[in-house]
PDB file of C-alpha atoms in Angstrom:
ATOM      1  CA  MET A   1      23.951  -0.310  68.341  1.00  0.00           C
ATOM      2  CA  ILE A   2      24.768  -3.095  65.658  1.00  0.00           C
ATOM      3  CA  THR A   3      28.842  -3.320  65.510  1.00  0.00           C
ATOM      4  CA  ILE A   4      30.565  -4.532  62.051  1.00  0.00           C
ATOM      5  CA  GLU A   5      33.731  -5.968  63.424  1.00  0.00           C
ATOM      6  CA  TYR A   6      35.271  -6.047  59.870  1.00  0.00           C
ATOM      7  CA  LEU A   7      35.079  -6.566  55.778  1.00  0.00           C
ATOM      8  CA  THR A   8      36.404  -9.536  54.442  1.00  0.00           C
ATOM      9  CA  LEU A   9      37.216  -8.465  50.618  1.00  0.00           C
ATOM     10  CA  GLU A  10      37.961 -11.512  48.346  1.00  0.00           C
ATOM     11  CA  VAL A  11      40.641 -11.257  46.056  1.00  0.00           C
ATOM     12  CA  SER A  12      42.356 -13.899  43.979  1.00  0.00           C
ATOM     13  CA  ASP A  13      45.657 -13.251  45.488  1.00  0.00           C
ATOM     14  CA  PRO A  14      45.189 -13.449  49.411  1.00  0.00           C
ATOM     15  CA  ALA A  15      48.614 -12.996  49.985  1.00  0.00           C
ATOM     16  CA  ALA A  16      49.493 -10.041  47.940  1.00  0.00           C
ATOM     17  CA  ALA A  17      46.034  -8.426  48.743  1.00  0.00           C
ATOM     18  CA  GLU A  18      47.120  -8.940  52.719  1.00  0.00           C
ATOM     19  CA  VAL A  19      50.567  -6.783  52.094  1.00  0.00           C
ATOM     20  CA  PHE A  20      48.714  -4.395  50.521  1.00  0.00           C
ATOM     21  CA  TYR A  21      46.223  -3.732  53.285  1.00  0.00           C
ATOM     22  CA  LYS A  22      48.781  -3.263  55.585  1.00  0.00           C
ATOM     23  CA  ASN A  23      50.959  -1.232  53.829  1.00  0.00           C
ATOM     24  CA  PHE A  24      47.944   1.076  53.317  1.00  0.00           C
ATOM     25  CA  GLY A  25      47.428   0.678  56.841  1.00  0.00           C
ATOM     26  CA  VAL A  26      43.562  -0.648  57.216  1.00  0.00           C
ATOM     27  CA  GLU A  27      44.689  -3.962  58.393  1.00  0.00           C
ATOM     28  CA  ASP A  28      42.869  -3.729  61.366  1.00  0.00           C
ATOM     29  CA  HIS A  29      39.575  -3.331  59.674  1.00  0.00           C
ATOM     30  CA  VAL A  30      40.065  -5.418  56.533  1.00  0.00           C
ATOM     31  CA  LYS A  31      40.486  -9.085  56.155  1.00  0.00           C
ATOM     32  CA  VAL A  32      40.997 -11.031  52.970  1.00  0.00           C
ATOM     33  CA  ARG A  33      40.315 -14.364  51.634  1.00  0.00           C
ATOM     34  CA  ALA A  34      40.933 -16.290  48.307  1.00  0.00           C
ATOM     35  CA  ALA A  35      38.049 -15.739  45.824  1.00  0.00           C
ATOM     36  CA  GLU A  36      37.202 -16.654  42.243  1.00  0.00           C
ATOM     37  CA  ALA A  37      33.833 -15.507  41.707  1.00  0.00           C
ATOM     38  CA  PRO A  38      33.422 -13.826  38.180  1.00  0.00           C
ATOM     39  CA  THR A  39      33.294 -10.455  38.649  1.00  0.00           C
ATOM     40  CA  ALA A  40      33.199  -7.280  35.860  1.00  0.00           C
ATOM     41  CA  GLY A  41      33.349  -3.771  36.375  1.00  0.00           C
ATOM     42  CA  PHE A  42      32.018  -2.088  39.008  1.00  0.00           C
ATOM     43  CA  ARG A  43      30.987  -3.855  42.493  1.00  0.00           C
ATOM     44  CA  SER A  44      28.452  -1.334  43.708  1.00  0.00           C
ATOM     45  CA  TYR A  45      30.709  -0.438  46.587  1.00  0.00           C
ATOM     46  CA  THR A  46      33.386   1.946  47.926  1.00  0.00           C
ATOM     47  CA  LEU A  47      35.100   1.892  50.792  1.00  0.00           C
ATOM     48  CA  SER A  48      36.024   5.718  52.820  1.00  0.00           C
ATOM     49  CA  LEU A  49      38.410   7.013  55.152  1.00  0.00           C
ATOM     50  CA  VAL A  50      37.837  10.197  56.465  1.00  0.00           C
ATOM     51  CA  VAL A  51      40.720  11.595  58.151  1.00  0.00           C
ATOM     52  CA  SER A  52      41.061  15.079  59.825  1.00  0.00           C
ATOM     53  CA  GLN A  53      43.399  17.298  57.552  1.00  0.00           C
ATOM     54  CA  PRO A  54      44.841  17.022  53.903  1.00  0.00           C
ATOM     55  CA  ASN A  55      48.481  15.890  54.658  1.00  0.00           C
ATOM     56  CA  ILE A  56      46.428  12.501  56.255  1.00  0.00           C
ATOM     57  CA  VAL A  57      44.431  11.969  52.746  1.00  0.00           C
ATOM     58  CA  ASP A  58      48.040  12.361  50.642  1.00  0.00           C
ATOM     59  CA  ALA A  59      49.719  10.250  53.277  1.00  0.00           C
ATOM     60  CA  PHE A  60      47.247   7.386  52.873  1.00  0.00           C
ATOM     61  CA  LEU A  61      46.882   8.149  49.210  1.00  0.00           C
ATOM     62  CA  GLY A  62      50.753   7.860  48.621  1.00  0.00           C
ATOM     63  CA  ALA A  63      51.190   4.950  50.542  1.00  0.00           C
ATOM     64  CA  ALA A  64      48.424   3.173  48.548  1.00  0.00           C
ATOM     65  CA  LEU A  65      49.777   4.003  45.553  1.00  0.00           C
ATOM     66  CA  ASP A  66      53.604   3.125  46.319  1.00  0.00           C
ATOM     67  CA  ALA A  67      51.841  -0.481  47.174  1.00  0.00           C
ATOM     68  CA  GLY A  68      50.673  -0.769  43.777  1.00  0.00           C
ATOM     69  CA  ALA A  69      47.167   0.661  44.146  1.00  0.00           C
ATOM     70  CA  THR A  70      46.003   2.795  40.633  1.00  0.00           C
ATOM     71  CA  THR A  71      44.597   6.710  40.902  1.00  0.00           C
ATOM     72  CA  LEU A  72      41.106   7.331  39.952  1.00  0.00           C
ATOM     73  CA  LYS A  73      40.433  10.632  41.153  1.00  0.00           C
ATOM     74  CA  PRO A  74      43.552  12.418  42.305  1.00  0.00           C
ATOM     75  CA  ALA A  75      43.278  14.202  45.146  1.00  0.00           C
ATOM     76  CA  LYS A  76      42.133  18.082  45.114  1.00  0.00           C
ATOM     77  CA  LYS A  77      40.010  20.503  46.673  1.00  0.00           C
ATOM     78  CA  SER A  78      36.504  20.919  46.558  1.00  0.00           C
ATOM     79  CA  PHE A  79      34.140  22.726  48.342  1.00  0.00           C
ATOM     80  CA  TRP A  80      33.344  20.318  50.997  1.00  0.00           C
ATOM     81  CA  GLY A  81      37.048  19.305  51.676  1.00  0.00           C
ATOM     82  CA  TYR A  82      39.798  17.434  50.075  1.00  0.00           C
ATOM     83  CA  GLY A  83      40.325  13.865  48.602  1.00  0.00           C
ATOM     84  CA  GLY A  84      40.922  11.527  46.207  1.00  0.00           C
ATOM     85  CA  VAL A  85      40.038   8.206  45.144  1.00  0.00           C
ATOM     86  CA  VAL A  86      41.843   5.030  44.284  1.00  0.00           C
ATOM     87  CA  GLN A  87      41.876   1.063  43.055  1.00  0.00           C
ATOM     88  CA  ALA A  88      43.551  -1.274  45.020  1.00  0.00           C
ATOM     89  CA  PRO A  89      45.161  -4.434  43.478  1.00  0.00           C
ATOM     90  CA  ASP A  90      42.438  -6.614  44.125  1.00  0.00           C
ATOM     91  CA  GLY A  91      39.816  -4.435  42.581  1.00  0.00           C
ATOM     92  CA  ALA A  92      38.026  -2.395  45.628  1.00  0.00           C
ATOM     93  CA  ILE A  93      37.765   1.191  45.316  1.00  0.00           C
ATOM     94  CA  TRP A  94      39.155   3.585  48.400  1.00  0.00           C
ATOM     95  CA  LYS A  95      38.425   7.308  48.783  1.00  0.00           C
ATOM     96  CA  VAL A  96      40.542   9.424  51.098  1.00  0.00           C
ATOM     97  CA  ALA A  97      38.876  12.475  52.320  1.00  0.00           C
ATOM     98  CA  THR A  98      38.802  15.304  55.268  1.00  0.00           C
ATOM     99  CA  SER A  99      36.422  18.046  55.277  1.00  0.00           C
ATOM    100  CA  SER A 100      39.227  20.489  56.329  1.00  0.00           C
ATOM    101  CA  LYS A 101      40.993  22.254  53.561  1.00  0.00           C
ATOM    102  CA  LYS A 102      44.226  23.124  55.453  1.00  0.00           C
ATOM    103  CA  ASP A 103      46.749  20.978  57.794  1.00  0.00           C
ATOM    104  CA  THR A 104      46.825  22.092  61.617  1.00  0.00           C
ATOM    105  CA  GLY A 105      49.673  19.052  62.384  1.00  0.00           C
ATOM    106  CA  PRO A 106      51.525  16.286  60.880  1.00  0.00           C
ATOM    107  CA  ALA A 107      50.519  13.458  59.114  1.00  0.00           C
ATOM    108  CA  THR A 108      49.593  11.028  61.413  1.00  0.00           C
ATOM    109  CA  ARG A 109      48.473   8.301  59.123  1.00  0.00           C
ATOM    110  CA  GLU A 110      44.886   7.962  61.977  1.00  0.00           C
ATOM    111  CA  ILE A 111      41.644   6.879  60.655  1.00  0.00           C
ATOM    112  CA  ASP A 112      38.536   8.714  62.157  1.00  0.00           C
ATOM    113  CA  ASP A 113      36.305   6.866  60.304  1.00  0.00           C
ATOM    114  CA  LEU A 114      35.973   4.199  57.838  1.00  0.00           C
ATOM    115  CA  VAL A 115      32.729   4.015  55.898  1.00  0.00           C
ATOM    116  CA  LEU A 116      31.368   1.625  54.107  1.00  0.00           C
ATOM    117  CA  LEU A 117      29.324   3.142  51.397  1.00  0.00           C
ATOM    118  CA  LEU A 118      27.363   0.111  49.578  1.00  0.00           C
ATOM    119  CA  GLY A 119      25.469   1.480  45.903  1.00  0.00           C
ATOM    120  CA  VAL A 120      22.164   0.371  46.221  1.00  0.00           C
ATOM    121  CA  GLU A 121      19.151   0.347  43.508  1.00  0.00           C
ATOM    122  CA  ASP A 122      16.513   2.097  45.877  1.00  0.00           C
ATOM    123  CA  VAL A 123      17.779   3.622  49.049  1.00  0.00           C
ATOM    124  CA  LYS A 124      14.342   3.842  50.776  1.00  0.00           C
ATOM    125  CA  ALA A 125      13.592   0.017  50.227  1.00  0.00           C
ATOM    126  CA  SER A 126      17.460  -0.732  51.031  1.00  0.00           C
ATOM    127  CA  LYS A 127      17.282   1.740  54.414  1.00  0.00           C
ATOM    128  CA  GLN A 128      13.863  -0.232  55.830  1.00  0.00           C
ATOM    129  CA  PHE A 129      15.495  -3.792  55.303  1.00  0.00           C
ATOM    130  CA  TYR A 130      18.471  -2.671  57.505  1.00  0.00           C
ATOM    131  CA  VAL A 131      15.782  -0.647  59.752  1.00  0.00           C
ATOM    132  CA  ASP A 132      14.274  -4.486  60.105  1.00  0.00           C
ATOM    133  CA  HIS A 133      17.573  -6.055  60.592  1.00  0.00           C
ATOM    134  CA  GLY A 134      18.598  -3.890  63.776  1.00  0.00           C
ATOM    135  CA  LEU A 135      20.364  -1.401  62.026  1.00  0.00           C
ATOM    136  CA  GLU A 136      19.587   2.458  63.487  1.00  0.00           C
ATOM    137  CA  VAL A 137      19.767   4.989  61.665  1.00  0.00           C
ATOM    138  CA  ALA A 138      22.253   8.062  61.948  1.00  0.00           C
ATOM    139  CA  LYS A 139      21.629  10.200  59.197  1.00  0.00           C
ATOM    140  CA  SER A 140      19.302  10.130  56.281  1.00  0.00           C
ATOM    141  CA  PHE A 141      18.649  12.151  52.969  1.00  0.00           C
ATOM    142  CA  GLY A 142      15.654  11.009  51.987  1.00  0.00           C
ATOM    143  CA  ARG A 143      16.314   8.653  48.449  1.00  0.00           C
ATOM    144  CA  LYS A 144      19.749   9.699  48.151  1.00  0.00           C
ATOM    145  CA  TYR A 145      21.779   8.952  51.346  1.00  0.00           C
ATOM    146  CA  VAL A 146      21.591   6.869  54.593  1.00  0.00           C
ATOM    147  CA  GLU A 147      24.038   6.434  57.173  1.00  0.00           C
ATOM    148  CA  PHE A 148      23.793   3.800  60.043  1.00  0.00           C
ATOM    149  CA  SER A 149      24.695   4.275  63.581  1.00  0.00           C
ATOM    150  CA  SER A 150      27.711   2.495  64.892  1.00  0.00           C
ATOM    151  CA  PRO A 151      30.401   2.442  67.849  1.00  0.00           C
ATOM    152  CA  GLU A 152      33.273   4.549  67.624  1.00  0.00           C
ATOM    153  CA  LYS A 153      36.625   2.845  65.735  1.00  0.00           C
ATOM    154  CA  THR A 154      34.346   0.565  64.153  1.00  0.00           C
ATOM    155  CA  VAL A 155      33.024   0.511  60.566  1.00  0.00           C
ATOM    156  CA  LYS A 156      30.184   2.564  59.476  1.00  0.00           C
ATOM    157  CA  VAL A 157      27.681   1.607  56.632  1.00  0.00           C
ATOM    158  CA  ALA A 158      25.623   3.349  54.429  1.00  0.00           C
ATOM    159  CA  LEU A 159      23.722   3.351  51.566  1.00  0.00           C
ATOM    160  CA  TYR A 160      24.390   5.554  48.275  1.00  0.00           C
ATOM    161  CA  GLY A 161      22.143   5.405  45.017  1.00  0.00           C
ATOM    162  CA  ARG A 162      24.623   2.859  42.709  1.00  0.00           C
ATOM    163  CA  ARG A 163      24.855   5.075  39.922  1.00  0.00           C
ATOM    164  CA  ALA A 164      25.523   8.607  42.242  1.00  0.00           C
ATOM    165  CA  LEU A 165      28.136   5.862  43.913  1.00  0.00           C
ATOM    166  CA  ALA A 166      30.019   5.182  40.612  1.00  0.00           C
ATOM    167  CA  LYS A 167      30.178   8.773  39.705  1.00  0.00           C
ATOM    168  CA  ASP A 168      31.531   9.535  42.997  1.00  0.00           C
ATOM    169  CA  ALA A 169      34.238   7.227  42.726  1.00  0.00           C
ATOM    170  CA  GLY A 170      35.264   8.048  38.940  1.00  0.00           C
ATOM    171  CA  VAL A 171      33.975   4.911  37.417  1.00  0.00           C
ATOM    172  CA  SER A 172      31.192   3.464  35.336  1.00  0.00           C
ATOM    173  CA  PRO A 173      28.431   1.933  36.663  1.00  0.00           C
ATOM    174  CA  GLU A 174      28.033  -1.058  34.623  1.00  0.00           C
ATOM    175  CA  GLY A 175      29.654  -4.260  36.665  1.00  0.00           C
ATOM    176  CA  THR A 176      28.146  -7.725  36.775  1.00  0.00           C
ATOM    177  CA  GLY A 177      28.841 -10.663  39.266  1.00  0.00           C
ATOM    178  CA  SER A 178      29.812 -11.236  43.053  1.00  0.00           C
ATOM    179  CA  HIS A 179      30.698  -8.138  44.567  1.00  0.00           C
ATOM    180  CA  ARG A 180      33.388  -9.999  46.372  1.00  0.00           C
ATOM    181  CA  ILE A 181      32.831  -8.112  49.678  1.00  0.00           C
ATOM    182  CA  VAL A 182      31.412  -9.800  52.865  1.00  0.00           C
ATOM    183  CA  ILE A 183      30.675  -7.856  55.873  1.00  0.00           C
ATOM    184  CA  VAL A 184      30.982  -9.520  59.341  1.00  0.00           C
ATOM    185  CA  SER A 185      28.832  -7.949  62.097  1.00  0.00           C
ATOM    186  CA  ASP A 186      26.674  -9.107  64.997  1.00  0.00           C
ATOM    187  CA  ALA A 187      23.427  -7.937  63.257  1.00  0.00           C
ATOM    188  CA  GLY A 188      23.170 -11.853  61.912  1.00  0.00           C
ATOM    189  CA  ILE A 189      23.225 -13.540  58.747  1.00  0.00           C
ATOM    190  CA  PHE A 190      21.534 -11.979  55.846  1.00  0.00           C
ATOM    191  CA  THR A 191      21.496 -11.013  52.253  1.00  0.00           C
ATOM    192  CA  ASP A 192      20.085  -7.309  51.401  1.00  0.00           C
ATOM    193  CA  PRO A 193      18.281  -6.700  48.461  1.00  0.00           C
ATOM    194  CA  ASP A 194      21.447  -5.683  46.351  1.00  0.00           C
ATOM    195  CA  GLY A 195      23.451  -8.978  46.968  1.00  0.00           C
ATOM    196  CA  PHE A 196      25.847  -8.114  49.614  1.00  0.00           C
ATOM    197  CA  THR A 197      26.243 -10.524  52.179  1.00  0.00           C
ATOM    198  CA  TRP A 198      26.250 -10.536  55.802  1.00  0.00           C
ATOM    199  CA  VAL A 199      28.077 -13.109  58.660  1.00  0.00           C
ATOM    200  CA  THR A 200      28.814 -13.368  61.856  1.00  0.00           C
ATOM    201  CA  ASN A 201      32.346 -13.454  63.312  1.00  0.00           C
ATOM    202  CA  HIS A 202      33.304 -17.175  63.996  1.00  0.00           C
ATOM    203  CA  ASP A 203      36.689 -16.778  64.478  1.00  0.00           C
TER     204      ASP A 203
END
């Protein structure tokens, strides 16, 4: 099973980004480094925190907003649960959601899953690319969505259609330039069909 050790976000102000992600509560899974690579609009990915109940959603979203994030979709109930979407000061888009519709305990700020959703042009082709690179499929819904297996408490990766992912995030699908994200794993060094870069950890 491939393990994603962490994600590196390329940001224009690493010191400010480190403070943001510490206050947000995801510093164990997210590192930052300086980059001035041109980027505009949607970067073709989102990051999702899956938690156990609505008050934890509110706690994470509140922490993000207090640290300087902006709201893309206010938290609300839906047929699948409860969640909202924010954009970090560095431009990364974060969704926080739960399948539960009511609280059963205190807001612990505990993360059940952190999922990197890659918005791809061809889900079927990208799925095959990743399978060829050693990832195991955990869930697959045709050409719409694919989720790969990962050990507990590590970053999960999933594939979604690019336009559908932008709609889910509440942003325009238009975007150009760098994704400004690097995936650090034990899968090897490669770039996928949509330009996402995977590297190994040399720390």
